[in-house]
Each structure stands twice: as structure tokens, then as C-alpha cells.
XYZ file of C-alpha atoms in Angstrom:
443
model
C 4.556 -2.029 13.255
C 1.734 0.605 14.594
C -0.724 0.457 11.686
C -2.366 3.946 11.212
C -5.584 5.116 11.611
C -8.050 4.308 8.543
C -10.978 6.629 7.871
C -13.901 5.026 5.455
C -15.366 7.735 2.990
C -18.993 6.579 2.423
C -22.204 8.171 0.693
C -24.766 7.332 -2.017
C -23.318 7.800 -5.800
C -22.434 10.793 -7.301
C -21.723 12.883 -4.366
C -18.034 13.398 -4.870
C -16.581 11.089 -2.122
C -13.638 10.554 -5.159
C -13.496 14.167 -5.695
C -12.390 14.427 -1.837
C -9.890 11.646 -1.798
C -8.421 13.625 -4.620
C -8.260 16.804 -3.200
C -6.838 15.285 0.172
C -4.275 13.378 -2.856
C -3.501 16.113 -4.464
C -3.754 14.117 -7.499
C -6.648 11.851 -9.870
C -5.923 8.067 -8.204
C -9.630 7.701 -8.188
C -12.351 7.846 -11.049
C -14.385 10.653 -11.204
C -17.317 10.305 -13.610
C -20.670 11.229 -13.268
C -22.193 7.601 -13.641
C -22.846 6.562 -10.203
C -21.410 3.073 -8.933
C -18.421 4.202 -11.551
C -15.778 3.161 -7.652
C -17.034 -0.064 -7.266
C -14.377 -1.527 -4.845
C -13.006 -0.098 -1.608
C -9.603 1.547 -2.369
C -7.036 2.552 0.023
C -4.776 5.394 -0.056
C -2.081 6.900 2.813
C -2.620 10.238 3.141
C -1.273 13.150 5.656
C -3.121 16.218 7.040
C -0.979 18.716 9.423
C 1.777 15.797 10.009
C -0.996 13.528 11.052
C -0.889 10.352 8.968
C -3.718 8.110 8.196
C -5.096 5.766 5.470
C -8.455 6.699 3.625
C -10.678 4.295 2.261
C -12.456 5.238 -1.017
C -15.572 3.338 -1.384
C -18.146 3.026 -3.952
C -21.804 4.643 -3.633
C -23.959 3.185 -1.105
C -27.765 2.796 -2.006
C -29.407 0.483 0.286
C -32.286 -1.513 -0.463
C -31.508 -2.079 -4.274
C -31.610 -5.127 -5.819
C -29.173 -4.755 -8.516
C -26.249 -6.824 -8.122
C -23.369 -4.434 -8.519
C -24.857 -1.719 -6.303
C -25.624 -4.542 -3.545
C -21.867 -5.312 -3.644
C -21.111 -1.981 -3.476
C -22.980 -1.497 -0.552
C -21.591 -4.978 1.295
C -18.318 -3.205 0.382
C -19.056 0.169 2.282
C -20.070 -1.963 4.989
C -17.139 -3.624 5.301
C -15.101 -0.739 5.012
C -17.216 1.091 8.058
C -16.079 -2.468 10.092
C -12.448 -1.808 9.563
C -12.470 2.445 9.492
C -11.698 3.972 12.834
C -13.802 6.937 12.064
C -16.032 7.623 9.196
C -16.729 10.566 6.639
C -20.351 10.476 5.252
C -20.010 12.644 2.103
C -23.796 14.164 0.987
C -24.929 16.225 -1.609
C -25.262 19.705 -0.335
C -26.236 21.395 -4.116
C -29.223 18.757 -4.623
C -30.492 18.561 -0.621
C -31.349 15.572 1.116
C -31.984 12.448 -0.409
C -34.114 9.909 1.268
C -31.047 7.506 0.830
C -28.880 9.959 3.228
C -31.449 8.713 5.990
C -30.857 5.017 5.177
C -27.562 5.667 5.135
C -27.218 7.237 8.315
C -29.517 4.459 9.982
C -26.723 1.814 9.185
C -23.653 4.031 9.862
C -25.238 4.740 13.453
C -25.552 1.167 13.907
C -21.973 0.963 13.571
C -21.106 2.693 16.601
C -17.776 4.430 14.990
C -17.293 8.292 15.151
C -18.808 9.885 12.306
C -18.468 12.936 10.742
C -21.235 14.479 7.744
C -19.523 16.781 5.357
C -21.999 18.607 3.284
C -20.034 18.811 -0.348
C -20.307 20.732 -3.669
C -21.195 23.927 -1.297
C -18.895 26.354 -3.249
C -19.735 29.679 -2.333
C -20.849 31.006 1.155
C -24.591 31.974 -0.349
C -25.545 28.618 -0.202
C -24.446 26.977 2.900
C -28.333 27.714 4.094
C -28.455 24.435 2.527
C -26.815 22.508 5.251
C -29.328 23.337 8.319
C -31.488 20.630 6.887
C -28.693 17.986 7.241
C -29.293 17.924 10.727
C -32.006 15.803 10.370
C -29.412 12.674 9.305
C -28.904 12.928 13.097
C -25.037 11.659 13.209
C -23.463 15.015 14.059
C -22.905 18.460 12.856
C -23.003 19.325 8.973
C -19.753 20.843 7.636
C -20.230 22.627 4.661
C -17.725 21.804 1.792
C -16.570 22.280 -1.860
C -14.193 18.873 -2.483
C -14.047 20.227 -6.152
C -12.037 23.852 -4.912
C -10.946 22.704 -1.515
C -13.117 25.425 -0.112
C -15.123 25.615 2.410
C -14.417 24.082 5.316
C -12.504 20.678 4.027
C -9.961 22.203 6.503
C -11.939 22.171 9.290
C -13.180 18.183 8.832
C -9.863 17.437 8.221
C -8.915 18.886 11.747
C -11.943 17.259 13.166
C -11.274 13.714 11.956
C -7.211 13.741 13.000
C -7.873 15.636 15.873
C -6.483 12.522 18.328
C -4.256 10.923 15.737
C -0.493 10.724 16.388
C 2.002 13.200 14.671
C 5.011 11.923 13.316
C 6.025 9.242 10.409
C 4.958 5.836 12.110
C 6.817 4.165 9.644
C 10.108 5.189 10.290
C 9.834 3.309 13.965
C 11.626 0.338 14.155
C 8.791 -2.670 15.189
C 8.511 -4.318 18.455
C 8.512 -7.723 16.456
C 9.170 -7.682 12.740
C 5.750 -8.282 10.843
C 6.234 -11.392 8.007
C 3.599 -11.373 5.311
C 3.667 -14.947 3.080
C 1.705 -13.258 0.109
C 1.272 -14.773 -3.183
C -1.314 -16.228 -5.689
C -3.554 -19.161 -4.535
C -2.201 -22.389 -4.050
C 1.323 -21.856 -3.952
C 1.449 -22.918 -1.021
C 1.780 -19.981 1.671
C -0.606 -21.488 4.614
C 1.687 -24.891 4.310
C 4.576 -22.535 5.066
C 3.131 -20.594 7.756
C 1.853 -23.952 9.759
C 5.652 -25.465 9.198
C 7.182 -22.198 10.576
C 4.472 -22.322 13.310
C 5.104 -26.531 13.594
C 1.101 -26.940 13.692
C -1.775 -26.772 11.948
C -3.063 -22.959 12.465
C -4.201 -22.573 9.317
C -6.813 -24.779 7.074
C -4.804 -26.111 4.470
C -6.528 -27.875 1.208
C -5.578 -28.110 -2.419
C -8.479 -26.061 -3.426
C -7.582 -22.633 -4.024
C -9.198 -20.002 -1.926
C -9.146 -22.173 1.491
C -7.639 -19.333 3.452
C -9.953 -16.152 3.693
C -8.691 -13.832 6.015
C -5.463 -12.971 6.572
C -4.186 -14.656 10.094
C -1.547 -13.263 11.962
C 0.618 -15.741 14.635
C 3.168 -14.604 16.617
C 6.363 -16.985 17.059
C 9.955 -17.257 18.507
C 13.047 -18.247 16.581
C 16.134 -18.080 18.334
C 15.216 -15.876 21.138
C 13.477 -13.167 18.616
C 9.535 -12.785 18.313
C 8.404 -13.039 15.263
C 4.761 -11.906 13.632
C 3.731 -14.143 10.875
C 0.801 -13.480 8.454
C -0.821 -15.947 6.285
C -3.272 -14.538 3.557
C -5.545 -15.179 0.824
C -4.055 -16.245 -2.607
C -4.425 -12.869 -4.848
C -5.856 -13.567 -8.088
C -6.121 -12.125 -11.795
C -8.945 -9.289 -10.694
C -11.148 -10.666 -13.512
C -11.419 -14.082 -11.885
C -12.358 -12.739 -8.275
C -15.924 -13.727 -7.908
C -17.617 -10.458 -5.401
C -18.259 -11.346 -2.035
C -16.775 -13.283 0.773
C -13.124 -13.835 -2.129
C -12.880 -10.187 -3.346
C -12.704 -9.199 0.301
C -10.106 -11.351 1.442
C -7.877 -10.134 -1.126
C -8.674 -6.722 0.129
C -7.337 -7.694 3.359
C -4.065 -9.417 1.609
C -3.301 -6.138 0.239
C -3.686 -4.602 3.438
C -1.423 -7.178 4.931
C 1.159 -5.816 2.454
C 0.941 -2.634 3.239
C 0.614 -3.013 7.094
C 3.840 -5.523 7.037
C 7.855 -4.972 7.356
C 8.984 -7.901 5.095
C 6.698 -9.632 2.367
C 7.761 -13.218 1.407
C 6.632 -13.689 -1.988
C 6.254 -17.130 -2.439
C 6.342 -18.718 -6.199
C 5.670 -22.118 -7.412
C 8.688 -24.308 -8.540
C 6.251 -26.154 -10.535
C 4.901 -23.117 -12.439
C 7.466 -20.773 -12.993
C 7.158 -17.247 -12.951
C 3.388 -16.492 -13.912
C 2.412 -12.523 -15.109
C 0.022 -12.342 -11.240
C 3.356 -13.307 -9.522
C 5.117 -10.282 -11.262
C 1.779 -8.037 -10.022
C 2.036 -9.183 -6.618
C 5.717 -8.451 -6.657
C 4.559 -4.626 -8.305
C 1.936 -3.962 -5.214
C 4.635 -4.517 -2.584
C 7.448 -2.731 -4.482
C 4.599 0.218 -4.529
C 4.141 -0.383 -0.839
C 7.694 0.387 -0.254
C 7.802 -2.826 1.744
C 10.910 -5.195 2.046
C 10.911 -8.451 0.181
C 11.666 -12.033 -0.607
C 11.211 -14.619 -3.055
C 10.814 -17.965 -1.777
C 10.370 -20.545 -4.801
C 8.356 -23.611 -2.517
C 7.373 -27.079 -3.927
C 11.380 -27.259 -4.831
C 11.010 -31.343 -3.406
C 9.116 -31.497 -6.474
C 12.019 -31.116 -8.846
C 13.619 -33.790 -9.625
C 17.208 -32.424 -9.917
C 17.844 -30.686 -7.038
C 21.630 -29.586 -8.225
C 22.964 -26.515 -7.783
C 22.459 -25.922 -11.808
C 19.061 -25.981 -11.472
C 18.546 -23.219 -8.806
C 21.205 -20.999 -10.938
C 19.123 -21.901 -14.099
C 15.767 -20.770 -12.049
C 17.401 -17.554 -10.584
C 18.183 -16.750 -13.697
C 14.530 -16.838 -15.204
C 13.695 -14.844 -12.133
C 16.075 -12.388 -13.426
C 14.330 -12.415 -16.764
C 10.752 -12.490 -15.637
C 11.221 -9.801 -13.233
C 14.623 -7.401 -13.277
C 12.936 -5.363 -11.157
C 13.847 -7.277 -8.573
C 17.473 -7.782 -9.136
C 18.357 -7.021 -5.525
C 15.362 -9.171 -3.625
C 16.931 -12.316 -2.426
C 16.238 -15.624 -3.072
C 15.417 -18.863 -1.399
C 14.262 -22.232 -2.118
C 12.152 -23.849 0.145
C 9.076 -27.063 0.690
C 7.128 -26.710 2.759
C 6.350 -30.253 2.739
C 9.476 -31.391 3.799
C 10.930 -27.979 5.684
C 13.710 -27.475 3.516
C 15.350 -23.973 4.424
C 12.467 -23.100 5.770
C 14.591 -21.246 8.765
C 16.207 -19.008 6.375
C 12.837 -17.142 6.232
C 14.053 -15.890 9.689
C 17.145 -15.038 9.078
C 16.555 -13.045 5.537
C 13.468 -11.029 7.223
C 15.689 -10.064 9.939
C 18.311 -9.107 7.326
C 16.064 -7.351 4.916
C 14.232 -5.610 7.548
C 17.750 -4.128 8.772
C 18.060 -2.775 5.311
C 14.624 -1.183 4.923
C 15.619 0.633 8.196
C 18.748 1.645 7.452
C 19.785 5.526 7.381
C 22.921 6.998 5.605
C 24.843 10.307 6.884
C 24.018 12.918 4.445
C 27.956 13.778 4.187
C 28.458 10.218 2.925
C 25.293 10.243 0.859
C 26.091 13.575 -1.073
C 29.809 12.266 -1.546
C 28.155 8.620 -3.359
C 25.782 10.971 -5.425
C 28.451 13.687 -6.294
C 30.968 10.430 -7.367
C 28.626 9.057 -9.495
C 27.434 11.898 -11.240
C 31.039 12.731 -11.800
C 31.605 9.423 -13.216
C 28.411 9.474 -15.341
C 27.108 13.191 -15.843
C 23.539 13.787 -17.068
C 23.349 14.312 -20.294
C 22.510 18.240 -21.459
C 18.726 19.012 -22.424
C 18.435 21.585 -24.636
C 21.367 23.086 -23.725
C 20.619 22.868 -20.416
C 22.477 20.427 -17.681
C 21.232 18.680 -14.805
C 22.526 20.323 -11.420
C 22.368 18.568 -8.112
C 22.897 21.304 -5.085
C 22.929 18.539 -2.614
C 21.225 14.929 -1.383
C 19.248 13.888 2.192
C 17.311 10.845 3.468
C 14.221 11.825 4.608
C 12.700 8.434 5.836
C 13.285 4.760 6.735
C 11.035 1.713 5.469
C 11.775 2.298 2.326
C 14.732 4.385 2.311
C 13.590 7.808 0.745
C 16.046 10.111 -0.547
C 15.454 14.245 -2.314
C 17.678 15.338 -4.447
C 17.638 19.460 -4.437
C 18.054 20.320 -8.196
C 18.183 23.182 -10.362
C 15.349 21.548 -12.724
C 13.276 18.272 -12.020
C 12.356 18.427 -16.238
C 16.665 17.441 -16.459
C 16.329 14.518 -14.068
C 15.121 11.252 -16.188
C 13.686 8.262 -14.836
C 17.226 6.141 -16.520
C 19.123 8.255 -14.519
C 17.486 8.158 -11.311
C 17.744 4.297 -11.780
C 21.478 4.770 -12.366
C 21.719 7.310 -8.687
C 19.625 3.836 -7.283
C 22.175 1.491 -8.870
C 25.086 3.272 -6.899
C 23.468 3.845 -3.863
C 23.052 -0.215 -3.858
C 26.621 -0.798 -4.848
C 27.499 1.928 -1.730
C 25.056 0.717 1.462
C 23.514 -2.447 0.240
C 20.104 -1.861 1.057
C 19.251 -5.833 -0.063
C 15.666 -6.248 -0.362
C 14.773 -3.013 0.330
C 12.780 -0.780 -2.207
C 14.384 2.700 -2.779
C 12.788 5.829 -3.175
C 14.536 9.056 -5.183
C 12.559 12.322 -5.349
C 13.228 15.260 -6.749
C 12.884 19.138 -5.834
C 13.856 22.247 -7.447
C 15.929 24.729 -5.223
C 16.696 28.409 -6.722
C 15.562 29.622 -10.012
C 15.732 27.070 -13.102
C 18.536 26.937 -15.214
């Protein structure tokens, strides 16, 4: 899977870098507050400009030089985010001038060697973009005069800057060369055990202490003539226990495995049960739109091994987490190899799901039978009315429906149009995606 290009927003506090991954969102994902230091980790977001696809990386304020212990984490965490950006935005404060911190700042982002590109913000009317001439003297490229607040200015123009040699097109509807396995899960479950048992060697450091594996490790493999990418990460744990530092980053890079993967083995504890952070974890790659699979490890653990047992665990899967009614299951040890194969086999069949398309003859005739077994109920007098259904994209299968009035469609009932587009094309493992839009005048 081609991962896309990643573009780190960076800047002291307070000088709207949130703002601007709004207005490229379209929405409020970040916090905005005047406080500075109020984005204290890096956050990642997909976004799209002109067909071009990338992923933005919303840091907190940089302010080098200070002591105080959140802003120096803040400013390890910029750093780190400048390591893994392609190309890098450094946002500045165009209504208060140059700050002596801007020229710190730009001292450490030219020592990174990436492409980088000042944009001159809160610059909402034409009178004063005088004010970015004395940018210049930052020395890492042209000023571009912005307002992140209105989109005005020339955000446009940035934007066409930064993208100008990225790739058109939806990389995540291509098939990949070798399907990409992420073992993900909370620490200690055992996930670096299963990778080096897969891999039949020791890869990986593996220890009983949680937090032995750091970085996530990719290692490429062959099982029955097919290629293979496996990649071990980091346990993720509660937020509140992640100490800063060296352990808050490598669960930064777990989620990133998630989101750069085709198939995400969730791997559970037989020993534990279903904790609340294994439901999370399970949440972020259902969000990703990423294919998964439970594997319960440590089942050489429990003592009776009958089939009873694994029905009576399945079923507190069920309860823990219905969300994930169609994610199949397998129990595994890593210790002793059990089923470990099957990993194989299910990524190859999940992934075929996540990939799959449906004929939009055969999709519209699904929808238009179910809603003619189950109709909408009237709002207000007023009835749901579906014009017609497409898939849009692969990994995760996306479908629109074209509607007379998104207020009629209700989240129950989309999960009903889900439940019968399972029962139709299978799509095991696979999240699915159902989006609305209104076509004609509302009624």
C-alpha cells in the first residue's frame, strides 16, 4: 500500500496552525483556543486539495529554548513530526510581526533539510499584506500571505504549492503489491511473540515488560507462494498512563501503522478478557476504515480448550464489542503456534473484502429491496426518498445514497441499509461506509 504524502504544520503557539487544519477540514477536529500549547500532541488527519491526497500533521506550538516541561515536549513533538513530514508548513503570525521565536524556528526547520513553505496567517484583508516583506528575513522561502480564519488570501495558492508533485487519484483504492498486516493491540498481549513465530525467528525483542517494542517494525515474508508485509508495534495504552517521550511516540507510530495498513490483527488476551483499551483500539481502526481481525493469543493458557469454551468467549466478544459482529475470529499462542497460519489465510480473505466493488444495478436493486421490506419511517409528515445508490471507493467499501433529505436518513437506519448489504456481498471484516447526499429540492 503507497502511503501518502504527510505535510507537518509547525509554528510557535497561538498562530492558528489549528485554525488551518480546520479550514483545509472543513470542520473543528482540532482545538482552537487562545491559550498557547492548548495541541499538545501531533495529530494526523487525511486531507485532499484539487484530487491530490495527503495526510497533515497538526502539531502543538513550538518555542525553543524553554524549560517548561510541556512546551519542551511539545517541541520534541514538532521535531519529530518535521522527521517524518515530506514537506513542511511553518505557520507565523502575520497581524503581530515577527517574533524572535520565528528565527529559532526557522534555524531548526532548515536544519532539517525538507521543503518548506512560510505562510504568513491572520492577513485578512489586502491593506495589510505590507506586513509580510519582513518575513523574508526567516530565510526558508517566500512569505504567502494568508487568512486560515476566512480561507482568504492566498491559502489556495500554498495549497497548490505544497501538492504541486503529489499524485492525483485515490491511492487507496489500489490493490497492494503485498498485503500490509498490522498485529496492533495493548502492551503485553503478546503481538511481537506472534510476529517472530510468523517470521520463525527472533526479529523482534521480546520481554514480559510492557513497552519492549518501540517502533513499529515492518518484515516482509512468504506463505505459500504470496509475500506478505508484517508489522509489529508498540502496545497502545490508556492515554493517561503514556509517560511523554520516547513511549508517547511509539504509539504515535502504532496509530500510523493502522492507518498505513490493509488488515489490522487485533490481538486480545485469553487471560484478560475483553478490557475497555481493547474496545478503543478496535474504534481507531474501524475509524481508519481498515480491515480487521481478532486473534484471542495465550489460548494454551486455558485449561479447557473445548469447543464450549471458544463459543462461550465469542460470545463475550459479541457482548463487549457488537460493533464488530462481522470481524472474524481466531484463537491462537503464540507460544506454541497454534493456528497461527490462519493469520494468512483470513488477511488474504478480509483484504479481498475491503477491496471488493458491487455493480451499481445490483447495489440499487439490494437497497431498493430492503427499503421495500423495511420503509423509513415518515418525519413530520415527510418520508425518506432514495433516487438511487453508487460505490464510490474500495478499502473500506464507501457507498452515497442520493436522497431527497439527509435530515430523513437516521443513523438506525443506515445501520439497517449496512446490515443488508452484509447479508447481500459479505464484505467479512471489512468496515462499511454509507453517506448521504441530497439530489433535487427537499421534500
Amino acid at each position: 500500500m503507497s502511503e501518502k504524502p504527510i505535510v507537518a504544520i509547525v509554528g510557535r503557539p497561538n498562530v492558528g496552525k489549528s485554525t488551518f487544519v480546520n479550514r483545509l477540514l472543513g470542520a473543528r477536529h482540532s482545538i482552537v483556543d487562545d491559550q498557547a500549547g492548548v495541541t499538545r500532541d501531533r495529530i494526523y488527519f487525511d486531507v485532499e486539495w484539487m484530487e491530490k491526497e495527503f495526510t497533515v500533521i497538526d502539531t502543538g506550538g513550538i518555542i525553543p529554548g524553554d524549560e517548561d516541561e510541556i512546551m519542551l515536549n511539545i517541541f520534541t513533538q514538532a521535531k519529530v513530526a518535521c522527521d517524518e513530514a515530506d514537506k513542511i508548513i511553518f505557520i507565523v503570525d502575520g497581524k503581530e510581526g515577527i517574533n524572535p521565536i520565528d528565527y529559532d524556528i526557522a534555524n531548526v526547520l532548515r536544519k532539517s533539510g525538507k521543503e518548506i513553505f512560510l505562510a504568513v496567517n491572520k492577513l485578512d484583508s489586502p491593506d495589510k499584506f505590507i506586513n509580510v516583506s519582513e518575513f523574508y528575513s526567516l530565510a526558508v522561502g517566500e512569505p504567502i500571505a494568508i487568512s486560515a480564519l476566512h480561507g482568504s488570501g492566498g491559502v489556495g495558492d500554498l495549497l497548490d504549492a505544497v501538492t504541486k508533485d503529489f499524485e492525483y487519484g485515490h491511492k487507496d483504492e489500489e490493490k497492494s503489491e503485498n498485503i500490509r498486516i498490522a498485529i496492533v493491540g495493548k502492551p503485553n498481549v503478546g503481538k511481537s511473540s506472534i510476529v517472530n513465530a510468523l517470521l520463525n525467528k527472533e526479529r523482534v525483542i521480546v520481554s514480559d515488560v510492557s513497552g519492549t517494542t518501540r517502533d513499529s517494525i515492518d518484515s516482509k515474508v512468504k506463505y505459500e507462494g504470496e509475500e506478505f508485509i508484517l508489522v509489529d508495534t508498540a502496545g497502545i495504552r490508556k492515554k493517561a498512563k503514556v509517560d511523554w517521550g520516547i513511549e508517547k511516540f511509539a504509539v504515535d507510530r502504532s496509530i500510523r501503522a493502522i492507518r498505513n495498513c490493509d488488515i489490522a490483527v487485533l490481538v486480545i488476551d485469553a487471560t484478560e478478557g475483553v478490557s475497555d483499551q481493547d474496545k478503543k483500539i478496535a474504534g481507531t481502526i474501524v475509524e481508519a476504515g481498515k480491515g480487521i481481525i481478532l486473534a484471542v493469543n495465550k489460548w494454551d493458557l486455558i485449561e479447557d480448550k473445548q469447543s464450549s469454551t471458544i463459543n462461550k468467549f465469542e460470545k463475550e466478544i459479541e457482548a463487549q464489542m457488537p460493533f464488530l459482529s462481522y470481524v472474524p475470529k481466531i484463537f491462537i499462542s503464540a507460544k506454541t503456534k497454534q493456528r497461527l497460519v490462519y493469520i494468512y489465510k483470513l488477511s488474504k480473505e478480509v483484504y479481498e473484502q475491503t477491496t471488493k466493488r458491487v455493480t451499481t444495478s445490483l447495489l440499487n436493486k439490494v437497497i431498493m429491496d430492503a427499503i421495500s421490506m423495511n420503509p423509513p419511517v415518515s418525519i413530520r409528515g415527510k418520508r425518506l426518498k432514495l433516487f438511487y445508490a453508487t460505490q464510490v471507493k474500495a478499502a473500506p467499501p464507501t457507498f452515497v445514497l442520493f436522497i431527497n433529505n439527509e435530515d430523513l436518513l437516521k443513523d438506525n437506519y443506515i445501520k439497517y441499509l449496512e446490515n443488508k448489504l452484509r447479508e447481500a456481498f459479505g464484505f467479512k471484516g471489512s468496515p462499511i461506509k454509507i453517506s448521504a447526499r441530497e439530489k433535487g429540492e427537499k421534500k
